Structures are given as C-alpha cells and as structure tokens.
Amino acid sequence: MAVELAAAASIKPEDRHRKGLAYPNPLAGNPQKGPAWAAAVTRADGSTLQVADPVATRTMVSLMDMNAVIGGAACHFGGPAALAELMSSIHGVMFARPGVWHQHFNFVNDAGHTENGVYALKANYGFAGLTVQDLKAFRSIRSKLTGHGESHLFPEGVMVSNGPLGSSIPVAQGLALADRLADNRRTTICVISDGAMMEGEAKESVAAIPGFAAKGLCNPFVLVVSDNNTKLSGRIDADAFSMHPYFSSLAAQGWNVIRCEKGNDLQAAFTAVESAIAAAEADPTRPVALWATTVKGFGVAATMKSASGGHGFPLTKAADLRPFVAEVNSGKPFNDVFENWLKEIEDQAKAQVAKDAEKAKTIDPQTKASPAPAPVKKDKIQAGFPKAMIAAADQGLPVVSISADLQGSTGVAPFRAKFPQLSYEVGVAESNMVSTAAGFSKLGYIPVVDTFAQFGVTKGLLPICMANLSQSAVIGVFSHTGFQDAADGASHQALQYLAMTGAIPHLQQYCPASAEEAEWAMAFAIQRFADERKSGKHPDTVLLFVGRENFPVSLKAEGASYAWGSAMIVADTTKDKKSSVAISANGSMVVHAIKAADALAKDGIGALVLNNATPNRPDLKGHQAAIARCGGKLVSVEDHQAIGGAGAMLVSALVAADTQMKAKVLGVHGEFGQSAYLAEELYKKHGIDAGGIAAAAKALG
C-alpha cells in the first residue's frame, strides 16, 4: 500500500495481524496468456495494455444465451452488455499486477445477473481452464457455469456466490475487514448495479465500509456502481424513485467518489478503474466509489431503448441471432470462432426444423384425421392472482399492490396496470416492501406483496414476523418456488421456504396447483382478510407459494369445490386394485404425483393423490382417511428440502394424532441446487419426479 494504516486503537496489539485458519485457496491463478480477442488501452504511465475486448464479451454472451434459450432456459443480456467495458478494465488491472492476482485482489460480483459476461471474459483469457466450448453449455445441468456465480460448483472461478441483489457487498465488506486484521496486502473490488444499491443490505454496507475504513479497520476498497437507471421491470426513476440523490450522498457518507460519465467507453472506463484502485490503495481510510454511467443492453439499439434494457435475452429464434450479433459487432465480419459457433446454432435450428418436417411425413393421414384426445389446457399459474385482486378492487375492497421490481414475473402486473393509483413500487428492496405493506395493513388496507419465493423468505422473514407481531397482516405472492427457477441456479431456487415460514405465528401457507385454484385462493384470502378486519379481528398473514412454468388451468374434479384447509383428492386410481398408496403433494409437484399415479395404475397399484395446499396447517382428517383407504401407506413429495417441509410437517402432525402408517418423505436432502434448462431435469436428479414417486410407492410394499 502506498500509505500504511495507522494502528487502530480498537485492535489490540496482540490481535493485530492475527491470521485466520489456513486452507488452500481454490481460485485459479493468473491466465497463462492474454485475451484471445483483445483491445488496447493506455495506462496512467503511458504504456499500452491489452484487455479483453468488450465487443467479444457481448458477442459471446449473445451466443451462449442463444444456446441456453434453445435448451429451454431464460438468460440475461442487458446487464452484462452494460458492464462489459468496466469488467474488462477491472480484470485487465488485476491480471496485470505482478504475482498471483488473488494475492493482491478480492473480486466480488454483486450484480449476479451479469455473471455470464464474466464467464465470457474469463473464457477469452482461458482463465480457470474455461473455453468457448464450455460457454455453449451455460445454464445446463451438465455445466458449472450456472445462471449466477456459484462457488460450490465453480470454486476455481467464483469466490463469492451471488444472485440475490445486494447480498454480496456485505461479504466483500467482511473480506476487506478480515484482510486488514490479517495484514494481507489486498484490495477488495466489488461490482454492483444501481438496482442492487436499493437493497437494505447494500445500504447498510455502504454506510459501514467508510466508517470502518476511517477507523483503520478496513483494507483498500473499491465499489464499482453501474448506474443505468434500469431494473427488471423498467426505468428506476419512472417506476420507483431516482437513485441520484443517494449516489450523490456517497461522498457525505465517507466515500471518495470518482465519476465516470462514459462507462461504455473502454478507455474512459479503464482510466476510471485504474484511478479508483490507485486512490483506494493510496489512502485505505477512504474507500472509493466508482460511479459509472452505463447503458443497459449496450450494443443493440432495440435493447438499449427497451424499458428493461434488454434485461433478459430478447431472442427466441436462432434465425434472428445473426443480425443481432452483427449489430453487436457494428457490422464487422466475425472471427472464425464466432462464425463457426453462429453457424453451429443455425445448423442446429435447421436440423430441428427438418426433423419435425420428416416426422410429419410419417404420420398416417387417416390417423392424423382421427380425433385426438384434447390436450390439458394450461396457463401461467400466476395468472389467477391478478384476476382475483381486480375483482376484489372492483367490489370496493381496499386492495393495494406493493412491489419490489418483479411484478411481471410474479403475475400481479395486470392489477397494477388497471389500478396504478393503488400500486406502489419500492424498488429492489424486499424487506422494505413487506414493512411498507404492514404500514398499509395497519391503516385498514389489504396489501399484496410479490417477489420470488427465495427473496421473499430470505429478505422478508424478519419484516413478516414484525408485521404479524404488530397485528399488521399482509398477503404475499411468492413465486418461482423450489426448482421452478431452474436456469437461474441455486441462488434463486427456494428450497427452504416452507420450513422458514411455517412456524411463524399467525401465518398460513397456501400452495395452489392450478391457475383456477390460485384465483380462488387469492379471492378467499382477500375476502377473509376484509371480513376479519370488519369484525374487529386481526387476520393472519397468507403467503401464496407458486411455481413459474405452465400449469393446468384446473385440477378440480367436476362438481367439486375448493375449501381452505381441505386436501382435495385430484386423482383416484384405487378402483379394483389390490394394493394402493396415498400420495400427498403440493404446488408444482401435484401434476407429477398424478403422473406417478397413472404409472402405478399400469403396474396394478392404485393411488389416491391429495393436493396438500396448506402445508403448515395440513388436513389431518383428509389424509387419515386416504391413508386408511390405502392400507396405511403414504408418500409425501415436494419441491423443497425434506427437512422442515410439507412432508415433515404432515408426518409430524399425523404421528401426533396417533395415525398408523408407513411413510416416505421425498424432497431434497441437504443440497443446494444448480442450473438446469428445465425443472424436470432437477426433479429427476433428486428423485422427486413421477418416476421417483412411483418408486417410493412401490418400496412401501
């Protein structure tokens, strides 16, 4: 360091420079060569440095995203496109430092949705053995290149797992404090998006880092902020509120602010990064915030102009890829590697078209003309929620929507479009969302919050507890449960949501299995909320947990009706069977349980499938009756950890009620997930698909 830190009074002399426990650092060392596709920048000393070409990064991101889309996975383009120049600059400086780069730097990417850009950049260098071929499997179940950076799968390339926005900067803070205690001469660099800076975790760290640094307790710290005024659902200042006053306050909070107005100009970005690192190392008592203006979706006019900045990869057809990548490259010819990769994708798409055409020729015209069984009508399960919310508001009930950027994904957007005056966007801040809703509840409104289940339960758990403790119930739409968010990987896969919320007092869980049931459950929850408020009672908080993929519109038998707390029988194949089993499932797994029942029936085994939609308040009588009909045999299955989930709660309640049975609880056994193109791939891996359910039923005898 250019300036030595003064001995901090709060670190005792005997503890100063005390080292942590030693263990091998799994991070890969310096690349053995420069980037294959490079761009030149000028350093502060006037010398030239070759860094990864940002255009090549955007090209590789486009190609790897298309590979994943063909496989069935969603991807991100806007964020990595915005950060390409800054990431090239950061890695250029780190890899150019003499010695092993990670002895000099901690690199933390808080902008998890941009990790594919970092993968592309590292493959450009051949870092950690990454190749272009590896990029082609991005987000697949066979790849360590998951939707967001995950150190448990790619320890040589990812130091800190990321994904939930704002969750990595506090870890970076801890790295810098620990390095100071151990007297490691290392600088921490954390990259974050403006949306993530809205999170409470990020704001706490932003306040704490300069405070610790001023006391001599923090090593040099550089925070690189990508300010593109864009979040998933649109422009930040238009949908929520401007972040510029907050960014302007960084200096008052103790940060040395370096402004970069041209974050997508490579030389400007490099100069700013180099200056930021030099300033932080010259005076570790003042961490540096590099506030860079970037353009989300940079490189393609359509994505730059779109409200979301092309957050997700905008293409669905391989035929549209060539002009898209041509625009990324400003019309210049592709190098051989990219041209061959592009042709490979195009040829794959053409081969699939030819295969489909050939298959059509083999269909017998007479058979083709025969009436086929009507396919099961499907819909997004979330579609039911706004229908019920709109109907309730039309009836005059004071329903309000409090969102945290994901209303398009959770399904409540139609309500917000019809009732903008009853809709509030707090930005990327799930804790704030729940607490804000509690305030509305206290004043007589019926607030509906929405986000992904993983974020709702991890970031909203304490606010939910405090809302209930304050008699201020909320209704939550928490989507993308379990492996349903397959492609985004472990950081986004909620596998603990039932266990984490099930024991909270005055909270009821509901896991609908169809769009129709989702609409009914929301309508019931809103009406009950209103009725209890009117009668002077305090309603319970209701959390509606749902998946994301298409679900049957209805699973209700003709003439049946929904009843809160009653486990509806959605399949019965027990007639004329000598042996039967009760299968209890919820949410995303109900259709798989029905498939298992059909498979078992072919083997002469009957099944009663129950939709256990209220896991933390299971229908004991309904399950006991089903178990009795099926010779005391029960299989419970869920897209969740086996510990503390629906099965554990159900079996515990049944045992407490002296139910005689043999039971198997199927779930995930103490593992994090990973990326996959489709949830079904992960269901099969963890033995909770139809095949796994059938096998468990047979094992009961």
XYZ file of C-alpha atoms in Angstrom, residues 290-692:
403
model
C -16.576 4.500 -8.876
C -19.950 5.856 -10.010
C -20.174 4.905 -13.672
C -22.970 5.794 -16.071
C -23.676 2.798 -18.289
C -26.337 1.817 -20.816
C -28.151 -1.422 -20.162
C -28.274 -3.546 -23.315
C -25.440 -1.519 -24.847
C -24.539 -2.557 -28.390
C -28.036 -3.196 -29.772
C -30.448 -0.318 -30.393
C -33.568 -2.314 -29.505
C -32.268 -3.445 -26.123
C -30.872 -0.017 -25.252
C -34.273 1.558 -25.936
C -36.411 -1.089 -24.232
C -37.854 -0.301 -20.819
C -35.878 -3.120 -19.198
C -32.684 -2.500 -21.173
C -32.919 -5.987 -22.646
C -32.594 -7.493 -19.171
C -33.481 -10.938 -20.447
C -32.089 -12.235 -23.725
C -34.638 -10.901 -26.248
C -34.357 -13.586 -28.932
C -36.335 -16.815 -29.108
C -35.438 -17.926 -32.650
C -31.981 -18.856 -33.885
C -32.852 -17.263 -37.219
C -32.799 -13.833 -35.537
C -29.372 -14.316 -33.985
C -27.110 -13.348 -36.912
C -28.456 -9.795 -37.357
C -28.429 -9.323 -33.570
C -24.770 -10.330 -33.267
C -23.912 -8.352 -36.401
C -25.217 -5.225 -34.662
C -23.198 -6.044 -31.556
C -20.130 -6.150 -33.828
C -21.092 -2.914 -35.645
C -21.443 -4.837 -38.882
C -17.832 -6.040 -38.920
C -17.068 -9.632 -40.028
C -16.997 -12.245 -37.272
C -13.786 -14.073 -36.443
C -13.703 -17.757 -37.363
C -14.516 -18.994 -33.852
C -17.643 -16.858 -33.558
C -18.708 -17.519 -37.154
C -18.413 -21.265 -36.618
C -20.314 -21.025 -33.337
C -23.046 -18.998 -35.010
C -23.314 -21.466 -37.889
C -23.465 -24.332 -35.415
C -26.501 -22.719 -33.750
C -28.138 -22.011 -37.113
C -27.486 -25.539 -38.364
C -28.901 -26.985 -35.166
C -32.094 -24.969 -35.650
C -32.385 -26.010 -39.312
C -31.830 -29.648 -38.393
C -34.660 -29.461 -35.869
C -36.997 -27.962 -38.486
C -36.069 -30.750 -40.916
C -36.556 -33.360 -38.199
C -40.028 -32.015 -37.414
C -40.928 -31.988 -41.113
C -39.727 -35.573 -41.568
C -41.720 -36.671 -38.542
C -44.835 -35.068 -40.010
C -44.411 -37.155 -43.187
C -44.559 -40.399 -41.222
C -47.978 -39.619 -39.797
C -50.691 -41.681 -41.425
C -53.221 -39.256 -42.971
C -56.154 -41.294 -41.700
C -54.739 -41.406 -38.170
C -53.974 -37.719 -38.360
C -57.583 -37.060 -39.285
C -58.879 -39.071 -36.353
C -59.855 -37.039 -33.320
C -57.065 -36.964 -30.741
C -57.602 -36.631 -27.000
C -57.950 -32.964 -26.107
C -54.729 -31.680 -24.546
C -54.871 -30.457 -20.969
C -55.412 -26.721 -21.093
C -52.523 -24.899 -19.458
C -51.812 -21.391 -18.257
C -49.325 -19.499 -16.123
C -50.363 -20.307 -12.580
C -49.755 -16.683 -11.567
C -52.490 -15.544 -13.967
C -55.125 -16.322 -11.352
C -53.842 -13.819 -8.786
C -54.496 -10.508 -10.586
C -57.951 -11.712 -11.649
C -58.954 -12.097 -8.021
C -57.263 -8.841 -6.993
C -59.018 -6.904 -9.744
C -62.391 -8.447 -8.884
C -61.932 -7.531 -5.218
C -60.949 -3.948 -6.037
C -63.922 -3.642 -8.408
C -66.136 -4.660 -5.476
C -64.695 -1.791 -3.455
C -62.295 -3.696 -1.212
C -59.153 -1.631 -0.409
C -56.615 -3.869 -2.138
C -53.204 -2.297 -2.768
C -50.148 -3.737 -4.517
C -46.683 -3.152 -3.034
C -43.984 -4.494 -5.367
C -40.217 -4.842 -5.500
C -39.465 -4.899 -9.253
C -40.761 -8.377 -10.135
C -44.471 -7.799 -10.742
C -44.173 -9.004 -14.334
C -42.708 -12.329 -13.222
C -44.992 -12.855 -10.233
C -48.094 -12.140 -12.299
C -49.631 -9.153 -10.483
C -48.840 -6.689 -13.293
C -52.414 -6.668 -14.724
C -53.760 -5.364 -11.407
C -51.141 -2.627 -11.369
C -51.960 -1.679 -14.951
C -55.661 -1.277 -14.137
C -55.165 0.369 -10.741
C -51.927 2.405 -10.884
C -53.272 4.638 -8.100
C -53.363 1.586 -5.820
C -49.885 0.348 -6.784
C -46.526 1.219 -5.253
C -43.035 0.236 -6.425
C -40.423 0.402 -3.653
C -37.603 -0.693 -5.956
C -35.320 -3.658 -5.447
C -35.943 -3.890 -1.707
C -37.920 -6.878 -0.469
C -37.632 -6.120 3.249
C -38.835 -2.577 2.656
C -41.699 -3.939 0.547
C -43.055 -6.146 3.344
C -42.673 -3.497 6.038
C -44.315 -0.875 3.838
C -47.218 -3.257 3.295
C -47.519 -3.720 7.065
C -48.000 0.020 7.381
C -50.816 -0.089 4.834
C -52.354 -3.019 6.703
C -52.310 -1.113 9.988
C -54.436 1.602 8.400
C -57.083 -0.720 7.051
C -55.825 -1.647 3.587
C -55.403 -5.160 2.199
C -51.801 -5.148 0.946
C -50.497 -7.718 -1.535
C -46.719 -8.010 -1.833
C -44.944 -10.019 -4.506
C -41.481 -11.321 -5.297
C -39.636 -14.594 -5.890
C -40.029 -17.042 -3.008
C -36.288 -17.126 -2.374
C -36.128 -13.360 -1.893
C -39.426 -13.126 -0.046
C -38.457 -15.578 2.673
C -34.752 -14.751 2.991
C -35.052 -10.978 2.885
C -38.623 -10.609 4.113
C -38.649 -13.026 7.039
C -37.996 -10.564 9.874
C -40.409 -7.962 8.421
C -43.077 -10.688 8.137
C -42.504 -11.632 11.780
C -42.706 -7.987 12.858
C -45.814 -7.394 10.735
C -47.581 -10.270 12.494
C -46.274 -9.151 15.869
C -47.784 -5.741 15.104
C -51.142 -7.231 14.042
C -50.498 -5.946 10.509
C -51.071 -8.965 8.288
C -50.101 -9.000 4.620
C -50.851 -11.235 1.657
C -47.794 -12.428 -0.264
C -47.429 -13.799 -3.778
C -44.087 -15.591 -3.655
C -43.339 -17.248 -6.981
C -40.587 -19.397 -8.563
C -40.647 -21.947 -5.753
C -38.158 -24.788 -5.494
C -36.531 -25.859 -8.746
C -39.086 -23.965 -10.824
C -36.458 -21.254 -11.324
C -34.259 -23.895 -12.870
C -31.947 -21.860 -15.083
C -31.028 -19.208 -12.506
C -29.432 -21.804 -10.265
C -29.092 -22.301 -6.515
C -29.148 -18.632 -5.505
C -32.679 -18.246 -6.883
C -34.089 -21.686 -6.022
C -36.261 -21.546 -2.914
C -35.847 -24.948 -1.266
C -36.459 -23.835 2.350
C -39.482 -21.532 2.058
C -41.983 -23.775 3.863
C -39.580 -24.552 6.695
C -38.567 -20.908 7.089
C -42.100 -19.519 7.273
C -44.165 -22.439 8.568
C -43.529 -21.809 12.268
C -44.229 -18.055 12.234
C -47.288 -17.374 14.392
C -50.407 -16.100 12.635
C -49.158 -17.141 9.197
C -50.849 -19.500 6.769
C -49.174 -21.063 3.738
C -51.062 -21.891 0.560
C -49.575 -23.682 -2.460
C -52.050 -23.729 -5.375
C -51.586 -26.320 -8.108
C -53.528 -24.643 -10.931
C -54.376 -21.172 -12.234
C -58.002 -21.652 -11.210
C -57.004 -22.622 -7.681
C -54.638 -19.622 -7.494
C -57.515 -17.287 -8.385
C -59.808 -18.938 -5.836
C -57.169 -18.862 -3.071
C -56.378 -15.176 -3.610
C -60.074 -14.260 -3.650
C -60.668 -16.259 -0.476
C -57.658 -14.718 1.295
C -58.715 -11.161 0.388
C -62.344 -11.654 1.407
C -61.424 -13.340 4.692
C -58.939 -10.546 5.403
C -61.715 -7.985 4.870
C -64.285 -9.908 6.894
C -61.958 -10.342 9.865
C -60.947 -6.687 9.846
C -64.609 -5.638 9.734
C -65.405 -7.891 12.698
C -62.561 -6.429 14.735
C -60.268 -9.448 14.397
C -56.645 -9.485 13.259
C -56.270 -11.594 10.084
C -53.393 -13.989 9.569
C -50.692 -13.294 7.023
C -51.173 -15.512 3.969
C -48.254 -16.483 1.771
C -49.209 -17.934 -1.607
C -46.304 -20.004 -2.940
C -46.298 -20.870 -6.661
C -44.004 -22.094 -9.407
C -43.388 -20.400 -12.730
C -43.924 -22.869 -15.578
C -47.285 -23.567 -17.222
C -49.770 -25.408 -15.030
C -53.156 -26.991 -15.705
C -55.902 -24.368 -15.678
C -57.819 -26.645 -13.290
C -57.300 -29.922 -11.433
C -60.675 -29.845 -9.733
C -62.962 -32.799 -10.333
C -66.330 -31.993 -11.861
C -68.758 -30.921 -9.159
C -66.043 -30.488 -6.530
C -65.380 -27.217 -4.743
C -62.357 -25.687 -3.071
C -62.212 -25.427 0.706
C -59.374 -23.754 2.579
C -57.558 -26.353 4.669
C -59.096 -29.319 2.887
C -56.763 -31.597 0.911
C -58.654 -32.135 -2.333
C -58.339 -35.555 -3.989
C -57.146 -34.809 -7.522
C -56.634 -38.403 -8.702
C -58.065 -41.746 -7.634
C -56.888 -44.943 -9.330
C -57.697 -47.285 -6.428
C -60.720 -48.993 -8.007
C -60.217 -52.743 -8.449
C -56.614 -52.515 -7.197
C -55.363 -54.985 -4.575
C -52.780 -52.537 -3.300
C -52.903 -48.742 -3.074
C -50.914 -45.811 -1.703
C -51.819 -42.270 -0.642
C -49.675 -39.609 -2.329
C -49.576 -36.116 -0.813
C -48.169 -33.290 -2.919
C -48.478 -29.530 -3.252
C -47.959 -26.783 -5.794
C -45.645 -27.698 -8.643
C -45.494 -31.372 -7.665
C -49.192 -32.201 -7.873
C -49.134 -32.862 -11.624
C -46.082 -35.108 -11.169
C -47.894 -37.033 -8.446
C -50.810 -37.555 -10.837
C -48.406 -38.858 -13.485
C -46.962 -41.246 -10.898
C -50.461 -42.476 -10.074
C -51.081 -43.208 -13.759
C -47.795 -45.105 -13.990
C -48.555 -47.100 -10.842
C -52.002 -47.990 -12.155
C -50.399 -49.654 -15.176
C -48.496 -51.848 -12.723
C -51.658 -52.732 -10.836
C -51.102 -50.356 -7.922
C -53.767 -47.828 -7.007
C -53.164 -44.318 -5.711
C -55.079 -41.511 -4.051
C -53.407 -38.171 -4.829
C -54.120 -35.371 -2.386
C -53.394 -31.709 -3.044
C -51.891 -30.672 0.289
C -52.233 -26.947 -0.423
C -51.890 -25.743 3.206
C -48.611 -27.333 4.356
C -48.245 -25.698 7.765
C -51.909 -26.443 8.577
C -52.406 -29.819 6.881
C -55.765 -31.509 6.538
C -55.307 -34.336 9.053
C -58.734 -35.894 8.637
C -58.452 -35.949 4.856
C -55.012 -37.535 4.955
C -56.020 -40.036 7.647
C -58.986 -41.158 5.570
C -56.813 -41.554 2.468
C -54.135 -43.465 4.384
C -56.748 -45.780 5.840
C -58.148 -46.494 2.372
C -54.642 -47.270 1.112
C -53.572 -49.812 3.710
C -51.639 -47.329 5.876
C -49.192 -46.257 3.167
C -48.220 -42.640 2.454
C -45.746 -40.954 0.105
C -45.275 -37.209 0.506
C -43.386 -35.346 -2.210
C -42.302 -31.736 -2.528
C -40.033 -29.408 -4.457
C -38.307 -28.433 -1.194
C -35.807 -29.639 1.348
C -37.069 -32.779 3.063
C -36.144 -31.239 6.414
C -38.904 -28.991 7.723
C -41.033 -29.117 4.594
C -44.609 -30.129 3.849
C -43.905 -33.818 4.358
C -42.134 -33.288 7.659
C -44.961 -31.093 8.960
C -47.602 -33.540 7.737
C -45.982 -36.680 9.121
C -45.288 -34.969 12.448
C -48.940 -33.967 12.753
C -50.129 -37.449 11.749
C -47.840 -39.135 14.272
C -49.033 -36.745 16.983
C -52.581 -37.815 16.089
C -51.619 -41.498 16.536
C -52.030 -42.306 12.829
C -50.796 -45.794 11.982
C -48.854 -45.711 8.727
C -45.714 -46.445 6.733
C -44.462 -43.222 5.179
C -41.795 -41.946 2.819
C -40.998 -38.225 2.570
C -39.491 -37.236 -0.784
C -37.611 -33.978 -1.103
C -34.128 -32.552 -1.492
C -31.685 -33.950 1.038
C -29.433 -31.193 2.329
C -28.086 -29.994 -1.008
C -28.121 -26.696 -2.858
C -29.487 -26.780 -6.371
C -27.829 -25.866 -9.632
C -28.774 -24.530 -13.025
C -30.699 -26.657 -15.499
C -32.625 -25.835 -18.636
C -35.805 -27.344 -17.168
C -37.069 -28.061 -13.656
C -37.868 -31.638 -14.681
C -34.142 -32.343 -15.024
C -33.635 -31.394 -11.390
C -36.731 -33.290 -10.258
C -35.281 -36.418 -11.824
C -31.824 -35.852 -10.326
C -33.272 -35.553 -6.823
C -35.772 -38.386 -7.191
C -38.913 -36.291 -6.886
C -40.240 -36.698 -10.431
C -43.046 -39.097 -11.367
C -40.557 -41.952 -11.569
C -39.172 -41.228 -8.121
